[in-house]
Amino acid sequence: MPVKDYIRERFFPHMWCPGCGHGIVMNALIRAIEDLGLSKNEIVMVSGIGCSSRISGYLDFHTLHTLHGRALAFATGVKMGLPGLNIIVPMGDGDALAIGGNHFIHAARRNIEMTAIIMNNRIYGMTGGQYSPLSGYGTLATTAPYTNIDYDFDVVELSIAAGATFVARATTYHVQQMIDVLKKAILHEGFSVVEILSQCPTYFGRKNKMGSAVEMMAYYRDHTTPLGSKAKKENPDLIERGIFVQKERPEYCREYDKIIERAKTKGK
Amino acid sequence: MAKAKLKEHRIQTDWCKGCGICVAFCPKSVLELNAQDKVSVVRPQDCICCRLCELRCPDLAIEVVAEPEVSE
């Protein structure tokens, strides 16, 4: 199916800034869904608030644009009600891990089957460039003009510790890897987390003198490495990308079905 | 298998925001930004149909259309 069949063309050109990584994530997500041959009718996309969350308006699936940080809570409701649907939850780093931090860790702990995409641009772009929990120590933001003293989360380690059964990282430069990882995450029977390093040239890039969108993507190219590579041993500062965890654990909705059965037999 | 041969690049000019990502990362320097800061195809003969421009475009503004493959 052509790309245009997956989008709501009347809203294009979209509102993201020139060179915004979120557009590349949307592009890759369309390719992943196309490759998997999923019907638009079986996909529900639930998003919160922020630049990243606007993606649900642009894609022509069942979509819910909900409260800041609460996308996973709404998504849990949809999945519990209609477990046959495929749930995709695109979030920004602030939406997922600051405002929605609690929803995030508990969705991971429950292992409810859905795909959480964290589009990590290390800033709150929509509201003017405030630092987020992923900005990191020493970075500059509108609200950190003398540098940020907060350390950032490692999304991968956090997700693993919280119990996610599929955890991966990709970047907007490595778009083919991103498509591949998204496909595997969508097919995974459990809670999947995909962190995607996504450039914000307007705020994070400009504040931190990282240059244009092209230069920020070149940074991803030069400062990341495949998981377990030899380069990582030589240069521990490189950021690893790939699939960190992929394991089986009972899925929440299937466990809940068992509870319903148990209640039925006890009630008789 | 025969190599993919370019038919055309379909460019949605009003969606292109001129970020230059496709131009910078094209392995064969096929693309350039024109005076209006929109992508234009200047060396179509060099295109190897890798589709990286299409996949990396944040604005869904470029599509690489290859000729239907003919087996040799």
Coordinates of C-alpha atoms in Angstrom, one line a residue:
Chain A
M1 CA 0.0 0.0 0.0
P2 CA 1.5 3.4 -0.8
V3 CA 2.6 5.6 2.1
K4 CA -0.2 8.1 1.4
D5 CA -2.8 5.4 2.3
Y6 CA -1.5 5.4 5.9
I7 CA -1.7 9.1 6.5
R8 CA -4.4 11.8 6.9
E9 CA -3.2 13.8 3.9
R10 CA -5.4 16.8 4.7
F11 CA -3.1 17.7 7.7
F12 CA 0.0 17.8 5.5
P13 CA 2.5 19.4 5.4
H14 CA 2.8 18.5 9.1
M15 CA 3.6 21.0 11.9
W16 CA 7.0 19.6 12.8
C17 CA 10.0 21.9 12.2
P18 CA 12.3 21.4 9.2
G19 CA 14.6 18.4 9.9
C20 CA 12.7 17.2 13.0
G21 CA 13.5 13.6 13.8
H22 CA 9.9 12.8 14.7
G23 CA 9.0 12.9 11.0
I24 CA 11.6 10.2 10.3
V25 CA 10.1 8.1 13.1
M26 CA 6.7 8.5 11.5
N27 CA 8.1 7.6 8.1
A28 CA 9.8 4.4 9.5
L29 CA 6.7 3.4 11.5
I30 CA 4.6 3.5 8.3
R31 CA 7.2 1.3 6.5
A32 CA 7.3 -1.1 9.4
I33 CA 3.5 -1.5 9.5
E34 CA 3.4 -1.8 5.7
D35 CA 6.1 -4.5 5.8
L36 CA 4.1 -6.4 8.4
G37 CA 1.0 -6.2 6.3
L38 CA -1.1 -5.1 9.2
S39 CA -4.6 -3.8 8.5
K40 CA -5.1 -0.2 9.5
N41 CA -8.3 -1.3 11.3
E42 CA -6.4 -3.5 13.8
I43 CA -4.1 -0.8 15.0
V44 CA -4.8 1.7 17.7
M45 CA -2.4 4.5 18.3
V46 CA -2.6 6.3 21.6
S47 CA -0.5 9.3 22.3
G48 CA -0.2 12.0 25.0
I49 CA 0.9 15.6 24.6
G50 CA 4.0 17.1 22.9
C51 CA 5.5 17.3 19.5
S52 CA 5.9 13.6 19.3
S53 CA 2.3 12.9 20.3
R54 CA 1.1 14.8 17.2
I55 CA 1.9 11.7 15.2
S56 CA -1.4 10.2 16.1
G57 CA -3.2 13.0 14.3
Y58 CA -1.2 12.4 11.1
L59 CA -1.6 8.6 10.8
D60 CA -4.8 7.0 9.6
F61 CA -5.3 4.3 12.2
H62 CA -7.7 4.3 15.2
T63 CA -6.1 7.1 17.1
L64 CA -6.5 8.7 20.6
H65 CA -4.8 11.9 21.5
T66 CA -5.0 11.9 25.3
L67 CA -3.6 13.6 28.4
H68 CA 0.0 14.5 29.0
G69 CA 1.9 11.5 30.2
R70 CA -1.3 9.3 30.4
A71 CA -1.1 7.6 27.0
L72 CA -0.1 4.3 28.4
A73 CA -3.0 4.4 30.9
F74 CA -5.5 5.0 28.1
A75 CA -3.8 2.4 26.0
T76 CA -4.0 -0.1 28.9
G77 CA -7.8 0.5 28.9
V78 CA -8.1 -0.1 25.2
K79 CA -6.0 -3.3 25.3
M80 CA -7.9 -4.7 28.3
G81 CA -11.2 -4.0 26.6
L82 CA -10.2 -5.3 23.1
P83 CA -7.1 -7.5 23.5
G84 CA -7.1 -8.4 19.8
L85 CA -6.0 -5.0 18.8
N86 CA -2.5 -3.9 18.1
I87 CA -1.6 -1.0 20.3
I88 CA 1.2 1.5 19.5
V89 CA 2.0 4.3 21.9
P90 CA 4.3 7.0 20.6
M91 CA 5.6 9.3 23.3
G92 CA 8.2 12.0 23.8
D93 CA 10.9 11.6 26.5
G94 CA 9.2 14.1 28.8
D95 CA 5.8 12.7 28.2
A96 CA 6.9 9.1 28.8
L97 CA 9.4 9.5 31.6
A98 CA 8.6 12.7 33.5
I99 CA 4.8 13.3 33.4
G100 CA 4.1 9.7 32.6
G101 CA 7.0 8.1 34.5
N102 CA 4.8 6.1 36.8
H103 CA 2.5 4.8 34.0
F104 CA 5.6 3.8 32.1
I105 CA 7.2 1.7 34.8
H106 CA 3.9 0.0 35.7
A107 CA 3.0 -0.8 32.1
A108 CA 6.4 -2.4 31.8
R109 CA 6.0 -4.3 35.1
R110 CA 2.6 -5.7 34.0
N111 CA 4.0 -6.8 30.6
I112 CA 0.8 -5.7 28.8
E113 CA 1.2 -6.3 25.1
M114 CA 1.8 -2.9 23.4
T115 CA 4.6 -1.0 21.7
A116 CA 5.9 2.1 23.5
I117 CA 8.0 4.2 21.2
I118 CA 10.0 6.8 23.1
M119 CA 11.1 9.5 20.7
N120 CA 14.0 10.9 22.6
N121 CA 14.9 14.4 21.6
R122 CA 16.1 15.4 25.1
I123 CA 13.9 18.5 25.3
Y124 CA 10.4 19.8 25.6
G125 CA 10.1 21.2 22.1
M126 CA 6.5 22.2 21.9
T127 CA 6.6 24.5 25.0
G128 CA 9.8 26.2 24.2
G129 CA 12.8 24.1 25.0
Q130 CA 12.6 23.2 28.7
Y131 CA 15.0 20.5 29.9
S132 CA 13.5 17.0 30.2
P133 CA 14.6 13.9 32.3
L134 CA 16.7 12.9 29.3
S135 CA 18.5 16.2 28.6
G136 CA 21.4 15.1 30.8
Y137 CA 24.0 16.7 33.0
G138 CA 25.8 19.7 31.5
T139 CA 23.3 20.4 28.7
L140 CA 21.7 23.8 28.0
A141 CA 18.0 24.4 27.8
T142 CA 15.7 27.4 28.1
T143 CA 15.2 26.5 31.8
A144 CA 18.8 25.7 32.3
P145 CA 20.7 28.7 31.0
Y146 CA 23.7 28.0 33.3
T147 CA 23.7 24.2 32.4
N148 CA 21.6 21.4 33.7
I149 CA 22.6 19.6 36.8
D150 CA 20.1 16.8 36.5
Y151 CA 21.4 13.5 35.3
D152 CA 19.4 11.7 32.7
F153 CA 17.8 8.3 32.7
D154 CA 19.1 5.5 30.6
V155 CA 15.9 4.4 29.0
V156 CA 17.1 1.0 28.2
E157 CA 18.3 0.2 31.7
L158 CA 15.1 1.7 33.2
S159 CA 12.9 -0.3 31.0
I160 CA 14.7 -3.6 31.7
A161 CA 14.6 -2.9 35.4
A162 CA 10.9 -2.1 35.3
G163 CA 10.2 -5.5 33.6
A164 CA 9.7 -4.7 29.9
T165 CA 10.2 -7.9 27.9
F166 CA 11.4 -6.2 24.7
V167 CA 13.8 -3.3 24.8
A168 CA 15.6 -1.7 21.9
R169 CA 17.3 1.5 20.8
A170 CA 17.6 3.0 17.4
T171 CA 18.3 6.4 15.8
T172 CA 16.9 8.5 13.0
Y173 CA 20.1 8.1 11.1
H174 CA 19.9 4.3 11.2
V175 CA 16.5 4.3 9.6
Q176 CA 16.6 0.7 8.2
Q177 CA 17.5 -0.6 11.7
M178 CA 14.7 1.5 13.1
I179 CA 12.2 -0.1 10.7
D180 CA 13.5 -3.6 11.6
V181 CA 13.4 -3.0 15.4
L182 CA 9.9 -1.5 15.2
K183 CA 8.6 -4.5 13.3
K184 CA 10.0 -6.9 16.0
A185 CA 8.6 -4.7 18.8
I186 CA 5.1 -4.7 17.2
L187 CA 5.2 -8.5 16.8
H188 CA 6.4 -9.1 20.4
E189 CA 3.9 -10.5 22.8
G190 CA 4.5 -8.3 25.8
F191 CA 5.4 -4.8 26.6
S192 CA 7.9 -3.5 24.1
V193 CA 10.0 -0.3 24.5
V194 CA 11.8 1.2 21.6
E195 CA 13.9 4.3 22.3
I196 CA 14.6 6.3 19.2
L197 CA 17.2 9.1 19.3
S198 CA 15.5 11.9 17.4
Q199 CA 17.0 15.3 16.7
C200 CA 15.3 18.6 17.7
P201 CA 17.4 21.1 15.8
T202 CA 15.1 23.9 16.9
Y203 CA 15.7 23.7 20.6
F204 CA 18.1 21.0 21.8
G205 CA 20.4 21.4 18.8
R206 CA 20.4 25.1 18.8
K207 CA 20.8 25.5 22.6
N208 CA 23.6 23.0 22.7
K209 CA 25.3 24.2 19.5
M210 CA 25.0 20.9 17.8
G211 CA 24.3 22.4 14.4
S212 CA 21.6 21.6 11.8
A213 CA 19.4 18.5 11.6
V214 CA 22.0 17.0 9.2
E215 CA 24.8 17.5 11.7
M216 CA 22.7 16.1 14.6
M217 CA 22.1 12.9 12.5
A218 CA 25.8 12.7 11.6
Y219 CA 26.4 12.8 15.4
Y220 CA 24.1 9.7 15.8
R221 CA 26.1 8.1 13.0
D222 CA 29.5 8.8 14.7
H223 CA 28.5 8.4 18.3
T224 CA 26.5 5.2 18.3
T225 CA 27.5 1.6 17.6
P226 CA 25.7 -1.8 17.2
L227 CA 25.2 -3.6 20.5
G228 CA 28.2 -5.7 21.6
S229 CA 30.5 -4.2 19.0
K230 CA 34.3 -4.0 19.3
A231 CA 34.2 -0.3 19.0
K232 CA 32.3 0.0 22.3
K233 CA 35.1 -1.7 24.1
E234 CA 37.6 0.7 22.7
N235 CA 35.4 3.8 23.3
P236 CA 32.9 3.3 26.2
D237 CA 31.2 6.6 25.4
L238 CA 29.6 5.3 22.3
I239 CA 25.8 4.8 22.7
E240 CA 24.7 1.2 21.8
R241 CA 21.8 0.5 19.6
G242 CA 20.0 -2.7 18.8
I243 CA 17.8 -5.1 20.7
F244 CA 18.9 -5.3 24.3
V245 CA 16.2 -7.6 25.7
Q246 CA 13.7 -10.0 24.0
K247 CA 12.2 -12.5 26.4
E248 CA 9.0 -14.3 27.2
R249 CA 6.9 -13.7 30.3
P250 CA 3.1 -14.2 30.8
E251 CA 1.3 -11.3 29.1
Y252 CA -1.2 -9.3 31.2
C253 CA -4.4 -9.6 29.2
R254 CA -3.9 -13.4 28.8
E255 CA -3.3 -13.7 32.6
Y256 CA -6.5 -11.6 33.1
D257 CA -8.5 -14.0 31.0
K258 CA -7.4 -16.8 33.3
I259 CA -8.7 -14.8 36.3
I260 CA -12.1 -14.4 34.5
E261 CA -12.2 -18.2 34.0
R262 CA -11.3 -18.8 37.6
A263 CA -14.0 -16.4 38.8
K264 CA -16.5 -18.2 36.6
T265 CA -15.8 -21.7 37.9
K266 CA -15.7 -20.5 41.5
G267 CA -19.0 -18.7 41.2
K268 CA -20.8 -21.9 40.1
Chain B
M1 CA 19.1 -10.4 -9.9
A2 CA 19.1 -7.2 -12.1
K3 CA 19.9 -3.9 -10.4
A4 CA 17.0 -1.6 -9.7
K5 CA 16.8 1.1 -12.3
L6 CA 15.4 4.5 -11.6
K7 CA 12.2 5.6 -13.2
E8 CA 11.8 8.9 -11.4
H9 CA 11.9 10.7 -8.1
R10 CA 8.4 11.9 -7.1
I11 CA 8.8 15.1 -5.1
Q12 CA 5.9 16.7 -3.2
T13 CA 7.4 20.2 -3.3
D14 CA 4.9 21.9 -1.0
W15 CA 5.7 19.3 1.7
C16 CA 9.5 19.7 1.5
K17 CA 10.8 22.0 4.1
G18 CA 14.4 22.1 2.8
C19 CA 16.1 20.5 5.8
G20 CA 18.7 18.9 3.4
I21 CA 18.8 15.5 5.1
C22 CA 18.2 13.7 1.8
V23 CA 20.8 15.8 0.1
A24 CA 23.5 15.3 2.8
F25 CA 23.1 11.5 3.1
C26 CA 22.6 10.5 -0.5
P27 CA 25.5 8.1 -1.2
K28 CA 25.7 9.3 -4.8
S29 CA 25.0 13.1 -4.5
V30 CA 22.0 12.9 -6.7
L31 CA 20.0 15.6 -4.9
E32 CA 20.5 19.3 -4.2
L33 CA 18.5 22.1 -2.7
N34 CA 17.3 24.6 -5.3
A35 CA 17.1 28.4 -4.9
Q36 CA 13.7 28.0 -3.2
D37 CA 15.3 25.6 -0.6
K38 CA 13.4 22.7 -2.0
V39 CA 14.9 19.3 -3.0
S40 CA 15.6 18.8 -6.7
V41 CA 17.1 16.0 -8.6
V42 CA 20.3 17.1 -10.4
R43 CA 22.1 13.8 -11.2
P44 CA 19.3 11.2 -11.7
Q45 CA 21.7 9.0 -13.8
D46 CA 23.7 8.3 -10.7
C47 CA 20.8 7.1 -8.5
I48 CA 21.1 3.6 -7.3
C49 CA 17.6 3.4 -5.9
C50 CA 18.7 2.8 -2.3
R51 CA 15.7 4.8 -1.2
L52 CA 17.6 6.3 1.8
C53 CA 16.3 9.7 0.8
E54 CA 12.8 8.5 0.9
L55 CA 13.2 6.6 4.2
R56 CA 14.9 9.5 6.0
C57 CA 12.6 12.3 4.8
P58 CA 10.8 13.7 7.8
D59 CA 8.2 15.2 5.6
L60 CA 7.3 12.2 3.4
A61 CA 8.1 14.5 0.5
I62 CA 10.2 12.3 -1.7
E63 CA 9.6 8.9 -3.3
V64 CA 12.0 6.9 -5.4
V65 CA 10.2 5.0 -8.2
A66 CA 12.1 2.2 -9.8
E67 CA 11.4 0.6 -13.2
P68 CA 9.7 -2.7 -12.8
E69 CA 12.4 -5.3 -12.5
V70 CA 13.2 -7.4 -15.5
S71 CA 15.2 -10.6 -14.8
E72 CA 18.2 -11.1 -17.0

